[in-house]
Amino acid sequence: MKSVIRVACLLVFSTLISTAVAVETPNPAPNSDPTYQQLRNLGLGSEAVSVKDFTLTRDAAAFHLASGTVCFLAPVQGKVTGAVFSGDGSMTLDPPVSGERRSLKLLSHEEKFNETYKQLVMRFTDSTYDEIKKAGTAASGGCDPDLFNDSRHDLRHDPYLRFNLDGLILQDVLGAQPGGLFVAFIRGQKYSPKEILAIDPHGAPPILMPVAPEEVELLTYQDTKHGVWASFHLGNEYKQGKVANEQNNSLIHIDHQTLDTTMEKSGNLIGKATTTFVSQTDGLRVVPFHLFHRLRVQAVTAENGQSLSFIQEDKDDDARFFSVILPKALSNGEKFTIVTSYEGKDAVSNEGGGNYFPVSRDNWYPNNTAENFGDFTNFDLTFRIPRGMKIAATGALVSEKEDGDHNITVWKSEVPLTVAGFNFGKFKLQEAKTNNPVYDVQSYANEQSPNWVEQLRNSASTSDLLNQEHFGLQHENALGTLSTTGLEKKALAEGQLSLVLYSDYFGPIPFKRLAMTQQTACNFGQSWPNLVYLPICSFFDGTVRHQLGLDFQDYGYWKIVAPHEVAHQWWGNTVGFSSYRDQWMSEGFADFSASLFIQLVEKNPKKFTDFWNDERELLTMKNKEGYRAIDAGPLTMGYRLSNTGNGTNVPRQLIYPKGAYILHMVRMMMWDRQNGDQAFKATMQDFVKTYSGKAATTEDFKAILEKHQTPEMAALGGGNMDWFFDEYVYGTALPTYGMQSSFDKDANGDVVFSFKATQSNVTDSFRMLVPIYLEMADGRALFLGRARLIGNTTLEQKVPLKGLKDAPKRAVLNYYDDVLASAN
């Protein structure tokens, strides 16, 4: 019996030694994986073929190699992952959707996209090697290795790119199955000498910007011409009717994040992230994460302490993503946990005076938000900040204590969140509550000014200061107070009133606390769950902003910045968006919500009409490139419209105001004299309830709208809302309206209203319900009814106004900007 016990003890002791060895294994150096190093230092191999009249078809792209030589890269793990072509060739791209063809035509100024080239570099994990080799014959000459080296240099160092393609290729090289990646670097002769055509079944790689879940993209990255020119799904998905922006083709879903973060006085951030994710593909070996490039990873381990290899290139090169190499391939649905230790001083900036600016908002911890902002994750957060400071963060505050030189707070997400964030500093805190519904509202403002404000205050001549990042505008020298704590109550009140108003219109949200926090940047606001970042200049009084020139062509920004950001607690934080195609709902709906605040809280009719006039002006004024935002493309192209062809500011001037107008038009179509906004409220509350904690698509919103549409709307569209979405969401329509009217008397002395309502500058199929209002002598605007107009047409009618003896002052179409149209 004793001998048996001795053997058992030895086995246990042996196991403990084995475990200890696994835990104490030295951490591998970054980028040290031998297969990755082969890819990173790859060059041309010895294999080359001559090709003639060969066409390589890749989805909607066709690469015609008229004549020339193809040299293959050296194999890695027995797999050839690239080739260089020199000769005469061309590439045609024929997107399977009309909107993308229109975009290409607008940017290329040609009916058909047909690029010519003499040099082409291809990287691939699909069947490209086999297809070219089969079509070619042995070549007697070689290729210039600089062609491949130049494309590699661009990827690693070009400021528009800096994308680690080697890390992406590694996934398929280590995998047991062939991959589907294809990336072509085209030295174009017609449109741009720097073009990339990329295809990936897991979503086109976010080289310039995320376009996933779409798998195909064309982009340019020349200094004077850069942007995404086309993006769409695989052709067979359109043929099979499987196209949907909510499709889930990303590699992982992050289920849980435990983040332990220390912020030092210098702004240095020290983090430890325990990340649990679920594989969404078979054979997953390499997992990319979005992490701020100046946060440097020290080590990655598995949950059991096993050290894992990882990839993170130099912070000034292709380090936008870092990747973890798993010890074994995961199957679809398999869960895995990693622990990442990282540190860096540039993710948070010490702005002076106890002010800290979170530079890195969505990637201060490893995540996949660069691909999918509709991925909801559970968070447990611990923050250690310098003693004497306060922090506001996403989630609910669980505990707070002081420990030596640090204030330690613990936060937990009440529901899964799209993103986690924080703001800290030497804050002054004010708090309030709302009763119906119940919310805890907080306002944080710094007691001291950041350095740039102190410089502004103390400078005798401040014109040079205004060229810094925070401003860019002119001002007078005589400034009033630049203190921000004086307007802290205003931010608190705007938070309270916005929460109550939006809850009434859109229904409840799962967050019961909201922090309105001051940030040191002057030119933008932002909103994460439970947390609003307000620009410091919104805490300045109006006199100071005027003296600084901040109200010049501000298009009402300072009036709505707080209500707009609070609205994101619904739009973006409660209801996520599925892809960049659907982001217009987040920004546009938040802008619309701010209009409700102006109308129903401020109760100023002029500010309300001014708001919509400003929105229309943003849409219709020409930029320096000569384009109006409304003409550049449909809303669903989103931030892709930011390019040097259309203008880099086009998305801001399109997504926000037009998205707001669409929801405004829906509201006005649903309004009636008896029930007011009840139908609209029911629609929006259903949308929020249905997609709370989910990523919604444009089509999801359309389906909810069709469910609640009024009989008038249903009659105009034959039971669906295709007409409206085709015109305003997927189209670029901007009708023009006119009306001639008169008022006469009938035999009883009642007023008879005669009018001719005209709709023009539209297609024959364009249809709209156009409201008619009567402006009375006392200034009231009375809703009369809606004219049903189809195509370029004029509706002529006489309407008896029974019981009305005194003629109205005038009749007006579109009195409340009910329909987005050209200004009269």
PDB file of N, CA and C in Angstrom, residues 307-358:
ATOM      1  N   SER A 307       3.697  30.021 -23.258  1.00  0.00           N
ATOM      2  CA  SER A 307       4.095  31.170 -24.058  1.00  0.00           C
ATOM      3  C   SER A 307       3.731  30.953 -25.518  1.00  0.00           C
ATOM      4  N   LEU A 308       3.235  32.015 -26.149  1.00  0.00           N
ATOM      5  CA  LEU A 308       2.820  31.938 -27.546  1.00  0.00           C
ATOM      6  C   LEU A 308       3.635  32.903 -28.389  1.00  0.00           C
ATOM      7  N   SER A 309       3.928  32.482 -29.604  1.00  0.00           N
ATOM      8  CA  SER A 309       4.600  33.366 -30.552  1.00  0.00           C
ATOM      9  C   SER A 309       3.624  34.433 -31.022  1.00  0.00           C
ATOM     10  N   PHE A 310       4.155  35.613 -31.277  1.00  0.00           N
ATOM     11  CA  PHE A 310       3.293  36.681 -31.770  1.00  0.00           C
ATOM     12  C   PHE A 310       4.059  37.552 -32.750  1.00  0.00           C
ATOM     13  N   ILE A 311       3.287  38.332 -33.502  1.00  0.00           N
ATOM     14  CA  ILE A 311       3.845  39.196 -34.543  1.00  0.00           C
ATOM     15  C   ILE A 311       3.455  40.631 -34.227  1.00  0.00           C
ATOM     16  N   GLN A 312       4.448  41.492 -34.098  1.00  0.00           N
ATOM     17  CA  GLN A 312       4.222  42.930 -33.972  1.00  0.00           C
ATOM     18  C   GLN A 312       5.465  43.638 -34.483  1.00  0.00           C
ATOM     19  N   GLU A 313       5.325  44.251 -35.645  1.00  0.00           N
ATOM     20  CA  GLU A 313       6.460  44.911 -36.251  1.00  0.00           C
ATOM     21  C   GLU A 313       6.713  46.260 -35.587  1.00  0.00           C
ATOM     22  N   ASP A 314       7.772  46.939 -36.030  1.00  0.00           N
ATOM     23  CA  ASP A 314       8.158  48.215 -35.446  1.00  0.00           C
ATOM     24  C   ASP A 314       6.998  49.193 -35.468  1.00  0.00           C
ATOM     25  N   LYS A 315       6.905  50.023 -34.430  1.00  0.00           N
ATOM     26  CA  LYS A 315       5.760  50.925 -34.262  1.00  0.00           C
ATOM     27  C   LYS A 315       5.628  51.925 -35.404  1.00  0.00           C
ATOM     28  N   ASP A 316       6.707  52.181 -36.135  1.00  0.00           N
ATOM     29  CA  ASP A 316       6.656  53.119 -37.245  1.00  0.00           C
ATOM     30  C   ASP A 316       6.487  52.423 -38.594  1.00  0.00           C
ATOM     31  N   ASP A 317       6.287  51.111 -38.557  1.00  0.00           N
ATOM     32  CA  ASP A 317       6.094  50.363 -39.800  1.00  0.00           C
ATOM     33  C   ASP A 317       4.690  49.761 -39.824  1.00  0.00           C
ATOM     34  N   ASP A 318       4.565  48.522 -40.281  1.00  0.00           N
ATOM     35  CA  ASP A 318       3.253  47.892 -40.454  1.00  0.00           C
ATOM     36  C   ASP A 318       2.815  47.204 -39.166  1.00  0.00           C
ATOM     37  N   ALA A 319       2.482  48.028 -38.169  1.00  0.00           N
ATOM     38  CA  ALA A 319       2.156  47.493 -36.840  1.00  0.00           C
ATOM     39  C   ALA A 319       0.738  47.841 -36.417  1.00  0.00           C
ATOM     40  N   ARG A 320      -0.158  48.151 -37.367  1.00  0.00           N
ATOM     41  CA  ARG A 320      -1.540  48.473 -36.983  1.00  0.00           C
ATOM     42  C   ARG A 320      -2.222  47.276 -36.337  1.00  0.00           C
ATOM     43  N   PHE A 321      -1.796  46.084 -36.701  1.00  0.00           N
ATOM     44  CA  PHE A 321      -2.337  44.863 -36.103  1.00  0.00           C
ATOM     45  C   PHE A 321      -1.187  44.070 -35.511  1.00  0.00           C
ATOM     46  N   PHE A 322      -1.478  43.382 -34.423  1.00  0.00           N
ATOM     47  CA  PHE A 322      -0.533  42.374 -33.975  1.00  0.00           C
ATOM     48  C   PHE A 322      -1.258  41.034 -34.010  1.00  0.00           C
ATOM     49  N   SER A 323      -0.512  39.980 -34.298  1.00  0.00           N
ATOM     50  CA  SER A 323      -1.119  38.662 -34.502  1.00  0.00           C
ATOM     51  C   SER A 323      -0.516  37.652 -33.549  1.00  0.00           C
ATOM     52  N   VAL A 324      -1.332  36.717 -33.133  1.00  0.00           N
ATOM     53  CA  VAL A 324      -0.917  35.657 -32.221  1.00  0.00           C
ATOM     54  C   VAL A 324      -0.962  34.327 -32.952  1.00  0.00           C
ATOM     55  N   ILE A 325       0.103  33.570 -32.836  1.00  0.00           N
ATOM     56  CA  ILE A 325       0.174  32.246 -33.451  1.00  0.00           C
ATOM     57  C   ILE A 325      -0.226  31.216 -32.399  1.00  0.00           C
ATOM     58  N   LEU A 326      -1.306  30.527 -32.657  1.00  0.00           N
ATOM     59  CA  LEU A 326      -1.856  29.582 -31.682  1.00  0.00           C
ATOM     60  C   LEU A 326      -1.053  28.288 -31.680  1.00  0.00           C
ATOM     61  N   PRO A 327      -1.040  27.580 -30.549  1.00  0.00           N
ATOM     62  CA  PRO A 327      -0.254  26.339 -30.474  1.00  0.00           C
ATOM     63  C   PRO A 327      -0.844  25.209 -31.309  1.00  0.00           C
ATOM     64  N   LYS A 328      -2.138  25.318 -31.629  1.00  0.00           N
ATOM     65  CA  LYS A 328      -2.777  24.306 -32.474  1.00  0.00           C
ATOM     66  C   LYS A 328      -3.908  24.970 -33.245  1.00  0.00           C
ATOM     67  N   ALA A 329      -4.309  24.327 -34.306  1.00  0.00           N
ATOM     68  CA  ALA A 329      -5.402  24.866 -35.110  1.00  0.00           C
ATOM     69  C   ALA A 329      -6.731  24.693 -34.370  1.00  0.00           C
ATOM     70  N   LEU A 330      -7.544  25.752 -34.392  1.00  0.00           N
ATOM     71  CA  LEU A 330      -8.869  25.691 -33.782  1.00  0.00           C
ATOM     72  C   LEU A 330      -9.907  25.325 -34.831  1.00  0.00           C
ATOM     73  N   SER A 331     -10.903  24.607 -34.408  1.00  0.00           N
ATOM     74  CA  SER A 331     -12.033  24.299 -35.289  1.00  0.00           C
ATOM     75  C   SER A 331     -13.106  25.367 -35.117  1.00  0.00           C
ATOM     76  N   ASN A 332     -14.029  25.409 -36.044  1.00  0.00           N
ATOM     77  CA  ASN A 332     -15.121  26.382 -35.991  1.00  0.00           C
ATOM     78  C   ASN A 332     -15.926  26.183 -34.708  1.00  0.00           C
ATOM     79  N   GLY A 333     -16.072  27.257 -33.929  1.00  0.00           N
ATOM     80  CA  GLY A 333     -16.815  27.188 -32.676  1.00  0.00           C
ATOM     81  C   GLY A 333     -15.963  26.907 -31.461  1.00  0.00           C
ATOM     82  N   GLU A 334     -14.682  26.629 -31.652  1.00  0.00           N
ATOM     83  CA  GLU A 334     -13.810  26.319 -30.523  1.00  0.00           C
ATOM     84  C   GLU A 334     -13.376  27.612 -29.830  1.00  0.00           C
ATOM     85  N   LYS A 335     -13.320  27.553 -28.495  1.00  0.00           N
ATOM     86  CA  LYS A 335     -12.988  28.724 -27.685  1.00  0.00           C
ATOM     87  C   LYS A 335     -11.537  28.652 -27.230  1.00  0.00           C
ATOM     88  N   PHE A 336     -10.909  29.831 -27.137  1.00  0.00           N
ATOM     89  CA  PHE A 336      -9.519  29.885 -26.695  1.00  0.00           C
ATOM     90  C   PHE A 336      -9.302  31.203 -25.953  1.00  0.00           C
ATOM     91  N   THR A 337      -8.385  31.202 -24.969  1.00  0.00           N
ATOM     92  CA  THR A 337      -8.090  32.395 -24.192  1.00  0.00           C
ATOM     93  C   THR A 337      -6.608  32.715 -24.260  1.00  0.00           C
ATOM     94  N   ILE A 338      -6.288  33.978 -24.497  1.00  0.00           N
ATOM     95  CA  ILE A 338      -4.899  34.427 -24.465  1.00  0.00           C
ATOM     96  C   ILE A 338      -4.759  35.565 -23.457  1.00  0.00           C
ATOM     97  N   VAL A 339      -3.561  35.736 -22.955  1.00  0.00           N
ATOM     98  CA  VAL A 339      -3.243  36.831 -22.041  1.00  0.00           C
ATOM     99  C   VAL A 339      -2.128  37.648 -22.681  1.00  0.00           C
ATOM    100  N   THR A 340      -2.401  38.930 -22.902  1.00  0.00           N
ATOM    101  CA  THR A 340      -1.449  39.812 -23.585  1.00  0.00           C
ATOM    102  C   THR A 340      -0.972  40.891 -22.622  1.00  0.00           C
ATOM    103  N   SER A 341       0.340  41.030 -22.494  1.00  0.00           N
ATOM    104  CA  SER A 341       0.936  42.103 -21.693  1.00  0.00           C
ATOM    105  C   SER A 341       1.538  43.122 -22.649  1.00  0.00           C
ATOM    106  N   TYR A 342       1.221  44.403 -22.426  1.00  0.00           N
ATOM    107  CA  TYR A 342       1.658  45.438 -23.361  1.00  0.00           C
ATOM    108  C   TYR A 342       1.852  46.753 -22.612  1.00  0.00           C
ATOM    109  N   GLU A 343       2.582  47.682 -23.246  1.00  0.00           N
ATOM    110  CA  GLU A 343       2.888  48.941 -22.595  1.00  0.00           C
ATOM    111  C   GLU A 343       3.240  49.986 -23.652  1.00  0.00           C
ATOM    112  N   GLY A 344       2.948  51.246 -23.355  1.00  0.00           N
ATOM    113  CA  GLY A 344       3.330  52.318 -24.261  1.00  0.00           C
ATOM    114  C   GLY A 344       2.934  53.667 -23.700  1.00  0.00           C
ATOM    115  N   LYS A 345       3.649  54.709 -24.103  1.00  0.00           N
ATOM    116  CA  LYS A 345       3.405  56.034 -23.529  1.00  0.00           C
ATOM    117  C   LYS A 345       2.623  56.957 -24.448  1.00  0.00           C
ATOM    118  N   ASP A 346       2.278  56.521 -25.637  1.00  0.00           N
ATOM    119  CA  ASP A 346       1.633  57.411 -26.597  1.00  0.00           C
ATOM    120  C   ASP A 346       0.149  57.139 -26.796  1.00  0.00           C
ATOM    121  N   ALA A 347      -0.404  56.122 -26.156  1.00  0.00           N
ATOM    122  CA  ALA A 347      -1.837  55.856 -26.280  1.00  0.00           C
ATOM    123  C   ALA A 347      -2.650  56.870 -25.489  1.00  0.00           C
ATOM    124  N   VAL A 348      -2.027  57.446 -24.451  1.00  0.00           N
ATOM    125  CA  VAL A 348      -2.627  58.501 -23.636  1.00  0.00           C
ATOM    126  C   VAL A 348      -1.631  59.641 -23.561  1.00  0.00           C
ATOM    127  N   SER A 349      -2.097  60.861 -23.798  1.00  0.00           N
ATOM    128  CA  SER A 349      -1.217  62.022 -23.804  1.00  0.00           C
ATOM    129  C   SER A 349      -1.449  62.872 -22.558  1.00  0.00           C
ATOM    130  N   ASN A 350      -0.380  63.185 -21.848  1.00  0.00           N
ATOM    131  CA  ASN A 350      -0.445  64.099 -20.705  1.00  0.00           C
ATOM    132  C   ASN A 350      -0.466  65.518 -21.259  1.00  0.00           C
ATOM    133  N   GLU A 351      -1.623  66.187 -21.134  1.00  0.00           N
ATOM    134  CA  GLU A 351      -1.812  67.504 -21.722  1.00  0.00           C
ATOM    135  C   GLU A 351      -1.509  68.634 -20.754  1.00  0.00           C
ATOM    136  N   GLY A 352      -1.083  68.289 -19.533  1.00  0.00           N
ATOM    137  CA  GLY A 352      -0.752  69.305 -18.542  1.00  0.00           C
ATOM    138  C   GLY A 352      -1.944  69.691 -17.685  1.00  0.00           C
ATOM    139  N   GLY A 353      -1.678  70.153 -16.479  1.00  0.00           N
ATOM    140  CA  GLY A 353      -2.738  70.607 -15.593  1.00  0.00           C
ATOM    141  C   GLY A 353      -3.675  69.500 -15.147  1.00  0.00           C
ATOM    142  N   GLY A 354      -3.204  68.262 -15.110  1.00  0.00           N
ATOM    143  CA  GLY A 354      -4.071  67.144 -14.723  1.00  0.00           C
ATOM    144  C   GLY A 354      -5.027  66.720 -15.817  1.00  0.00           C
ATOM    145  N   ASN A 355      -4.752  67.141 -17.045  1.00  0.00           N
ATOM    146  CA  ASN A 355      -5.565  66.751 -18.203  1.00  0.00           C
ATOM    147  C   ASN A 355      -4.855  65.644 -18.978  1.00  0.00           C
ATOM    148  N   TYR A 356      -5.619  64.601 -19.318  1.00  0.00           N
ATOM    149  CA  TYR A 356      -5.077  63.498 -20.106  1.00  0.00           C
ATOM    150  C   TYR A 356      -5.987  63.252 -21.301  1.00  0.00           C
ATOM    151  N   PHE A 357      -5.378  63.059 -22.453  1.00  0.00           N
ATOM    152  CA  PHE A 357      -6.151  62.867 -23.682  1.00  0.00           C
ATOM    153  C   PHE A 357      -5.991  61.428 -24.150  1.00  0.00           C
ATOM    154  N   PRO A 358      -7.086  60.632 -24.154  1.00  0.00           N
ATOM    155  CA  PRO A 358      -6.997  59.256 -24.663  1.00  0.00           C
ATOM    156  C   PRO A 358      -6.853  59.269 -26.189  1.00  0.00           C
TER     157      PRO A 358
END
